[in-house]
Short mmCIF file of C-alpha atoms in Angstrom, two decimals:
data_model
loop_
_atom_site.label_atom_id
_atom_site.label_comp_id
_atom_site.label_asym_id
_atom_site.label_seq_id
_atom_site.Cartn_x
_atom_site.Cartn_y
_atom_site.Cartn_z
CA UNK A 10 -8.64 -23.67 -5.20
CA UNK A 11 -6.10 -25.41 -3.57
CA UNK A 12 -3.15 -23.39 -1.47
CA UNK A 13 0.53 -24.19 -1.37
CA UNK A 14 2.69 -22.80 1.48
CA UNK A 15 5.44 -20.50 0.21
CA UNK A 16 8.14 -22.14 2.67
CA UNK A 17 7.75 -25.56 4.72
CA UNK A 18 9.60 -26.22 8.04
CA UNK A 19 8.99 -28.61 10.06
CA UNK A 20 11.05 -31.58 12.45
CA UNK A 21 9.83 -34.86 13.27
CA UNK A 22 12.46 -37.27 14.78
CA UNK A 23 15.02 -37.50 11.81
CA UNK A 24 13.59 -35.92 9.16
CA UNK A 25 13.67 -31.81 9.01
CA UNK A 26 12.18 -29.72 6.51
CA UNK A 27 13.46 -26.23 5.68
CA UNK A 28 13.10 -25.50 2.33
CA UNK A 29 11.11 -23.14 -0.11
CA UNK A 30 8.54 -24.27 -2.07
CA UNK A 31 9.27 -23.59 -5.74
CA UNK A 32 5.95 -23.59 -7.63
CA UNK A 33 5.36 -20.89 -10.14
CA UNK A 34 2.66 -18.09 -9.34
CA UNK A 35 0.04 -19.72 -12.31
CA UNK A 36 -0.44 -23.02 -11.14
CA UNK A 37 -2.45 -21.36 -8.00
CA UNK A 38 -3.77 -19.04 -10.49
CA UNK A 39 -5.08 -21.23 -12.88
CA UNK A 40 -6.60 -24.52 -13.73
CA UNK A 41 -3.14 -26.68 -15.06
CA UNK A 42 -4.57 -29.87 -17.41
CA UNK A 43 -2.76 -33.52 -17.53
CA UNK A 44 -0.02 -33.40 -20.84
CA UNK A 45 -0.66 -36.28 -23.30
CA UNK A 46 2.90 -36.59 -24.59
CA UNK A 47 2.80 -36.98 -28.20
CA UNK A 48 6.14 -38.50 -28.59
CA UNK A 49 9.49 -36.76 -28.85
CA UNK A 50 10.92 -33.94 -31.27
CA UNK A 51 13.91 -33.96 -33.37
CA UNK A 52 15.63 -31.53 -35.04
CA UNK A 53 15.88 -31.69 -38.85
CA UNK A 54 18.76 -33.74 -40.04
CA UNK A 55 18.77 -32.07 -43.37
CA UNK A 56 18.22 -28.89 -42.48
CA UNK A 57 21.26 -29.08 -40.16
CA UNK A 58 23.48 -31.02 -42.79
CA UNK A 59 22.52 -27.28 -45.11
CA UNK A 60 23.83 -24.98 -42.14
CA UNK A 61 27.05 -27.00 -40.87
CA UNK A 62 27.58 -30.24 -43.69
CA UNK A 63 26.93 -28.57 -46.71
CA UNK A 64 30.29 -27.76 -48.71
CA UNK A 65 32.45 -29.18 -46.25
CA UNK A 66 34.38 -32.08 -46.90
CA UNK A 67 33.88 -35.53 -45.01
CA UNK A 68 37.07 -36.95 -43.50
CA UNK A 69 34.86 -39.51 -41.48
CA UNK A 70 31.21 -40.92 -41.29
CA UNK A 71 29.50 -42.97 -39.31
CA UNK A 72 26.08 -44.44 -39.32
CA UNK A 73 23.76 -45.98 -36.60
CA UNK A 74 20.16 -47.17 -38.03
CA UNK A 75 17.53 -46.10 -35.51
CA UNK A 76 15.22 -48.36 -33.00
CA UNK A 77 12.04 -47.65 -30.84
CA UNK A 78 10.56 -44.99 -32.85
CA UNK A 79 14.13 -42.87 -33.21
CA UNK A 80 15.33 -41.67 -36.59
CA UNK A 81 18.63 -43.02 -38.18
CA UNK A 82 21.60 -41.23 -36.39
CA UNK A 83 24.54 -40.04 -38.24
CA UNK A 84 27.92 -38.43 -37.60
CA UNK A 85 30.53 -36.79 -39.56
CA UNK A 86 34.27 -35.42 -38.77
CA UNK A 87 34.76 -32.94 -41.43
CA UNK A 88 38.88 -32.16 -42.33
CA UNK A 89 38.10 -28.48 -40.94
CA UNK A 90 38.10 -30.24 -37.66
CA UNK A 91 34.19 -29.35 -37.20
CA UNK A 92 31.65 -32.30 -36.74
CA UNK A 93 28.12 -32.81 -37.15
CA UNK A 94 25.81 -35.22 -35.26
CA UNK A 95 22.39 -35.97 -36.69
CA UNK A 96 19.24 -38.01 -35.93
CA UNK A 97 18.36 -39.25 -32.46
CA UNK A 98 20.04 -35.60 -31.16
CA UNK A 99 21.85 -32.77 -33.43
CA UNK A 100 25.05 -31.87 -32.06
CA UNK A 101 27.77 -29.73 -34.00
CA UNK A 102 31.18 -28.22 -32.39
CA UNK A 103 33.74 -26.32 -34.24
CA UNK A 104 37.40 -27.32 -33.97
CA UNK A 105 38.23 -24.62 -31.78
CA UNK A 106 35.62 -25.80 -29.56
CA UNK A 107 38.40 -28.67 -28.10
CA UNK A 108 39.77 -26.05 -26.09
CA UNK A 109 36.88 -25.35 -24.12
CA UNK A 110 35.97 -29.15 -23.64
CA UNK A 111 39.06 -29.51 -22.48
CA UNK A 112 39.18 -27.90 -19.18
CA UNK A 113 35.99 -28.53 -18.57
CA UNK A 114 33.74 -25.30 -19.69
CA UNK A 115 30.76 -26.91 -19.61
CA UNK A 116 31.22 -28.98 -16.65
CA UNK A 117 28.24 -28.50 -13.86
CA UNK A 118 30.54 -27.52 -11.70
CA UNK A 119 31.47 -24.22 -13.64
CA UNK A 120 27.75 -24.11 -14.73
CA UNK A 121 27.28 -23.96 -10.71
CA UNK A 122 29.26 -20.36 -9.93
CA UNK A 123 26.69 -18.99 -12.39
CA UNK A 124 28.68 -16.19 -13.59
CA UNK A 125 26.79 -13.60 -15.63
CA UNK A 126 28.62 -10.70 -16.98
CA UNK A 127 28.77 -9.20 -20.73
CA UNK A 128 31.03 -9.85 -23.07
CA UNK A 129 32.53 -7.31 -25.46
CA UNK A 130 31.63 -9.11 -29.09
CA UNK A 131 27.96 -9.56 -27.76
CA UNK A 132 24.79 -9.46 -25.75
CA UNK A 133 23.68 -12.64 -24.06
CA UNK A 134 20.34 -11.52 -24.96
CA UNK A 135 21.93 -11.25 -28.77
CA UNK A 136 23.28 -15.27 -28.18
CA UNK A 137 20.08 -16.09 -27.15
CA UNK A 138 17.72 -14.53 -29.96
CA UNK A 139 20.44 -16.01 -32.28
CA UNK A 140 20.17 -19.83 -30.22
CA UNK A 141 15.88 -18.91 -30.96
CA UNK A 142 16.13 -18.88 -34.72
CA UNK A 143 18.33 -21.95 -34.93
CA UNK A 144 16.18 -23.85 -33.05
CA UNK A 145 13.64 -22.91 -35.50
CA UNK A 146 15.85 -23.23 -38.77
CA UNK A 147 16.02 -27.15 -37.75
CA UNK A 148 12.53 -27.88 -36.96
CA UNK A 149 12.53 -27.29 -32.99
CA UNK A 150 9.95 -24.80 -31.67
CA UNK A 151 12.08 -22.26 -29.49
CA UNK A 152 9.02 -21.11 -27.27
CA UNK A 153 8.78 -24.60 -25.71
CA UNK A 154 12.00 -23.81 -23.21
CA UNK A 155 13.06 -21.57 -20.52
CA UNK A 156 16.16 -19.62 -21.51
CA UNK A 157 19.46 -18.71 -19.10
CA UNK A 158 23.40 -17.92 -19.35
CA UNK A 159 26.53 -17.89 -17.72
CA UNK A 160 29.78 -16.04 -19.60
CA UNK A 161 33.76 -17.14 -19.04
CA UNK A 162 36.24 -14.33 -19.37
CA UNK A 163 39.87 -14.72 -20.90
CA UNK A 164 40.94 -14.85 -17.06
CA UNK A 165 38.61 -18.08 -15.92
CA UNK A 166 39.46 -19.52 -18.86
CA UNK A 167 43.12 -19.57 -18.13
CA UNK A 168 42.29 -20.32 -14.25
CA UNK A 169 40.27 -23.36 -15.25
CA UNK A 170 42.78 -24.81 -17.56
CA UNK A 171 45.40 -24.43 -14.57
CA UNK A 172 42.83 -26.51 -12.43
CA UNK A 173 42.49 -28.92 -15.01
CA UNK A 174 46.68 -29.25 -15.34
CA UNK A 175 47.02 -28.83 -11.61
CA UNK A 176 44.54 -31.71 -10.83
CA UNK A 177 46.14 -34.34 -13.64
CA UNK A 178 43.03 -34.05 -15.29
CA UNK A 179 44.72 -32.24 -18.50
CA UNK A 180 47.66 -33.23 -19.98
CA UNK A 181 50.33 -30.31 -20.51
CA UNK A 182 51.18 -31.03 -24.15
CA UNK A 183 47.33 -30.29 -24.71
CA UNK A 184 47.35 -27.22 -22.80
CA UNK A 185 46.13 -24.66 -25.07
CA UNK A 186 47.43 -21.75 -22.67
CA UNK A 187 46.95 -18.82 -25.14
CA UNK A 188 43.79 -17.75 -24.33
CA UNK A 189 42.67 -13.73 -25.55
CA UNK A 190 39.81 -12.20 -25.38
CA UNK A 191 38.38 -13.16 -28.49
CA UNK A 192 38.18 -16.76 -26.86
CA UNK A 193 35.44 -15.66 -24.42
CA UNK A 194 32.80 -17.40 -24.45
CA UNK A 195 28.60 -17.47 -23.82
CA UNK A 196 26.80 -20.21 -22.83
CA UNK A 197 23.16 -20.38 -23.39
CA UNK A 198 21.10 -23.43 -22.58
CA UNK A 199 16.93 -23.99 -22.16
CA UNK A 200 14.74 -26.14 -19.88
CA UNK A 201 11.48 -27.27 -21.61
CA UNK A 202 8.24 -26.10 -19.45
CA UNK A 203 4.46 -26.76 -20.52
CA UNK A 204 1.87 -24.88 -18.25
CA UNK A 205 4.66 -23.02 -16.86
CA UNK A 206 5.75 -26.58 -15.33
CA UNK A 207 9.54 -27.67 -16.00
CA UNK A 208 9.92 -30.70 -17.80
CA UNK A 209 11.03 -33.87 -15.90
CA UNK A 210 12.73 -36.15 -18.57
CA UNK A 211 13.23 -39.38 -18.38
CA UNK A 212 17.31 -38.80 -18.06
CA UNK A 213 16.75 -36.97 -15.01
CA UNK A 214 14.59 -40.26 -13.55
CA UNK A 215 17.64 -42.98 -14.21
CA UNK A 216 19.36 -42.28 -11.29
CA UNK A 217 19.05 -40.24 -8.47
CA UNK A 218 22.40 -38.36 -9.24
CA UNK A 219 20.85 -37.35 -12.34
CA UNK A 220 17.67 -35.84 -10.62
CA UNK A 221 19.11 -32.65 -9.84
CA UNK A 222 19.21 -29.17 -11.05
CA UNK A 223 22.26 -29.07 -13.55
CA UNK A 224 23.41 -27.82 -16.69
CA UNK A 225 24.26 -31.69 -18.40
CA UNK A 226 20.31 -32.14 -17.44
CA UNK A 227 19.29 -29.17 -19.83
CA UNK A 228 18.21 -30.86 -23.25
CA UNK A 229 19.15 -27.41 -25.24
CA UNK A 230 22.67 -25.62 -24.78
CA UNK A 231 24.60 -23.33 -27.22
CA UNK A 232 28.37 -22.18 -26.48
CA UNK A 233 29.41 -18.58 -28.37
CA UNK A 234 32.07 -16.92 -28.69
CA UNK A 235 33.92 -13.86 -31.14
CA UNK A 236 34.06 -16.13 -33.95
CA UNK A 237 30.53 -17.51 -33.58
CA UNK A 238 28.69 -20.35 -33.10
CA UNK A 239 31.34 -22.74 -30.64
CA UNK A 240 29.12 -25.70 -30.21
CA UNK A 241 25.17 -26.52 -30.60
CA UNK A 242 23.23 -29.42 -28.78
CA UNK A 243 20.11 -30.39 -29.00
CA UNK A 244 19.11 -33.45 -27.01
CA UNK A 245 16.35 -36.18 -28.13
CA UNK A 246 14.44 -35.77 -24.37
CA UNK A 247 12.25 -32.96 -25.89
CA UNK A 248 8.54 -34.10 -25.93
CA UNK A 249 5.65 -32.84 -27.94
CA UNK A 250 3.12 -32.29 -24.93
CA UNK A 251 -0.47 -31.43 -25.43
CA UNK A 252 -2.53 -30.92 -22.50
CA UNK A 253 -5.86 -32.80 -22.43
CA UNK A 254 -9.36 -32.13 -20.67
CA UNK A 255 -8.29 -33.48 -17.62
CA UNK A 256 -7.86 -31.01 -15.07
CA UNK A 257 -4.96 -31.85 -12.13
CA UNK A 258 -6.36 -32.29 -8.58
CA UNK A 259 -3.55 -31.68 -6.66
CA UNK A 260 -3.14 -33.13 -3.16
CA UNK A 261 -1.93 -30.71 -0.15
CA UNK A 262 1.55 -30.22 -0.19
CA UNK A 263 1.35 -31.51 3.55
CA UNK A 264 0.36 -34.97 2.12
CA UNK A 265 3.68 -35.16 -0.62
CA UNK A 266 5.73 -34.09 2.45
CA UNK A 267 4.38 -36.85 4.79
CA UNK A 268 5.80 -39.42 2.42
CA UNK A 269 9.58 -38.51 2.71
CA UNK A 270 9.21 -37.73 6.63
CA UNK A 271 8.10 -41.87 6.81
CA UNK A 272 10.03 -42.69 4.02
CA UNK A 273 13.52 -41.63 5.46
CA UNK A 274 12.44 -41.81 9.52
CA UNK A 275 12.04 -45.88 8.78
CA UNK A 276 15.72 -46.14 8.09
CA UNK A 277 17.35 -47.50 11.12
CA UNK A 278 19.98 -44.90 11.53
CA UNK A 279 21.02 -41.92 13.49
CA UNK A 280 21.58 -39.67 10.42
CA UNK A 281 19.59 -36.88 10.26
CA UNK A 282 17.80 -36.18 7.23
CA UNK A 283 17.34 -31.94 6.66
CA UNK A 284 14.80 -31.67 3.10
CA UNK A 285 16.51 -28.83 1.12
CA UNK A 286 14.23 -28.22 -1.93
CA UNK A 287 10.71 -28.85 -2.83
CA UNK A 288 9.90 -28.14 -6.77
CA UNK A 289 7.11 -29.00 -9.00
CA UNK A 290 8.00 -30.63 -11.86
CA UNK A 291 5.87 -32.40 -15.09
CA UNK A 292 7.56 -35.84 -15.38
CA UNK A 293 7.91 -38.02 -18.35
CA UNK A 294 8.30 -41.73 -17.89
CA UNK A 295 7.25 -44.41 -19.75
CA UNK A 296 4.91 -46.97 -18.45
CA UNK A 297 5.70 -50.98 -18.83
CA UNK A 298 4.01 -51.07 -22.18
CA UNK A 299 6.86 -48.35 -23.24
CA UNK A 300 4.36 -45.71 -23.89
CA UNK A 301 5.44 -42.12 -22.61
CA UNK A 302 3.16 -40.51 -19.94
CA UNK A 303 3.80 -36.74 -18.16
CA UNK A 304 2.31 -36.73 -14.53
CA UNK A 305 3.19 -33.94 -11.90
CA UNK A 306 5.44 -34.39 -9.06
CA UNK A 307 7.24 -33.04 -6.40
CA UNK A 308 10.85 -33.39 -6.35
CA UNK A 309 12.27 -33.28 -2.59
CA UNK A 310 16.53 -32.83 -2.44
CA UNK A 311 17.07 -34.22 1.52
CA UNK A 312 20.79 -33.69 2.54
CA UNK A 313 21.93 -36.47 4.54
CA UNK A 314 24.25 -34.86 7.45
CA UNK A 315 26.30 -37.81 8.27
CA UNK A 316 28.15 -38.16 4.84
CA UNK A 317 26.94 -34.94 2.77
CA UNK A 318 25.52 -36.88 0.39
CA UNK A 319 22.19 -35.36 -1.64
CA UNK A 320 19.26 -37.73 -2.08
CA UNK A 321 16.56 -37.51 -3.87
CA UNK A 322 12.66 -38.46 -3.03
CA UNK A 323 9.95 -38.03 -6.31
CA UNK A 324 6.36 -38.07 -5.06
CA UNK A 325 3.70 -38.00 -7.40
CA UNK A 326 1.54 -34.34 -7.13
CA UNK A 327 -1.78 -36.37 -7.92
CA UNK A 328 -1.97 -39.44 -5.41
CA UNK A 329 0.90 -38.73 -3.27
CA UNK A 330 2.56 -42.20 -3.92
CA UNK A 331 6.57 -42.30 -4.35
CA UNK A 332 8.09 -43.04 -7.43
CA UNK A 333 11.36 -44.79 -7.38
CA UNK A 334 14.50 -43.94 -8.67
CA UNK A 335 17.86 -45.78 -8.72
#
């Protein structure tokens, strides 16, 4: 059984590593089996028109007639300000929930401060159970993901829409400024694992901007708040994985490092490279046929000193060779 080291240092001209190795405790534990991906998983357009359509009357509609294997897409503006997207991806705000777009509530960079603390109208836990059974109600299984939360408080609320204002990115005459507590706000979002692996989607491998850790790259999230249900979305990146007989040989972890240290030490520059993060992942990418295909991979983060700028090195788990991204 192969061994992976718990943290990795080590300096060779340019490149340094210093970095943990995120793995979870089962894939040394266990046997972990290549995914067949089956194709992808959408939510249930008319189950979703029943809990958010139904009775509500249409002030606009549009249509867009799926391609490639995706479903017919449709959207709605109802005249209680509320719309419904279904098809490719289910999405459904509330009127109210304009506010919160506004200054930015969802915005990775809020996502980023991570701040967990209860509200009074509800338990994140509560949120959560509740995001659990919609996923269900429309067709999505809810054990496929990994759940977390972060909470805003009547005070961030009202410091963020300042920011927004301050920085010209929010016009004043849109400025809600009345914010009370019954405007607080959960929000509750999942990464899909298989074999304890997080999913890789093929979002993430567009460009290397989009290979990181953030909240826009989670393909479930759920804003609550007092009143309810704020805003629901689920994303069409959610695969139907079924692991196969094939059992992953993995290479040393030495091997995957080896290719970023020659990788960014045959640049000819003085920049120092420093490797940040090493995690595991299950990638999805489709193959030049267009067929989907989940291999695993490490994903290295390397901070480049000289302009602060994260990059972003994917090295296949299996065979050690890099795959590119933009």
């Amino acid at each position: 059984m192969i061994e992976f080291p718990e943290r990795y240092e080590n300096e060779n001209e340019n490149v340094i590593f210093d970095c943990e190795v995120e793995i979870p405790d089962s894939v040394v534990e266990k046997d972990i089996y290549l995914d067949k991906v089956e194709g992808y998983l959408f939510a249930d357009a008319e189950k979703a028109w029943s809990l958010w359509g139904e009775g509500k009357e249409i002030e606009e509609q549009h249509e867009s007639p799926g391609t490639n294997g995706y479903p017919d897409s449709m959207y709605y503006i109802f005249t209680d300000g509320s719309a419904l997207g279904t098809g490719r991806s289910l999405s459904y705000t509330t009127d109210n929930y304009r506010r919160y777009s506004r200054i930015g509530a969802r915005d990775d960079s809020v996502w980023e401060e991570h701040f967990q603390e209860e509200l009074a109208f509800s338990s994140a836990e509560d949120c959560i159970e509740e995001f659990r059974c919609l996923l269900e109600e429309v067709g999505i299984p809810s054990n496929l993901f990994q759940y977390d939360w972060f909470s805003l408080k009547q005070e961030q609320l009202v410091q963020l829409e300042e920011e927004k204002i301050r920085n010209s990115l929010l016009d004043e005459t849109k400025a809600f400024r009345e914010w009370k507590q019954e405007d607080e706000i959960y929000v509750v979002y999942g990464f899909q694992y298989d074999q304890d692996l997080p999913i890789f989607h093929e979002m993430m491998g567009l460009y290397q901007s989009f290979a990181l850790d953030s909240l826009s790259n989670a393909p479930i999230i759920a804003t609550y708040s007092s009143r309810g249900l704020e805003q629901l979305l689920v994303s069409f990146y959610i695969y139907c994985l079924i692991p196969t007989e094939e059992q992953i040989e993995w290479i040393p972890f030495e091997e995957a490092a080896a290719v970023v240290d020659e990788k960014y030490n045959s640049f000819l520059t003085n920049t120092q490279y420093v490797v940040t993060r090493a995690k595991l992942f299950q990638m999805v990418l489709k193959d030049e046929e267009g067929q989907l295909n989940a291999e695993p991979v490490w994903r290295f983060e390397i901070e480049e000193e000289s302009t602060g700028r994260t990059r972003v090195t994917v090295v296949n788990a299996m065979n050690g060779k890099e795959i590119p991204l933009p």
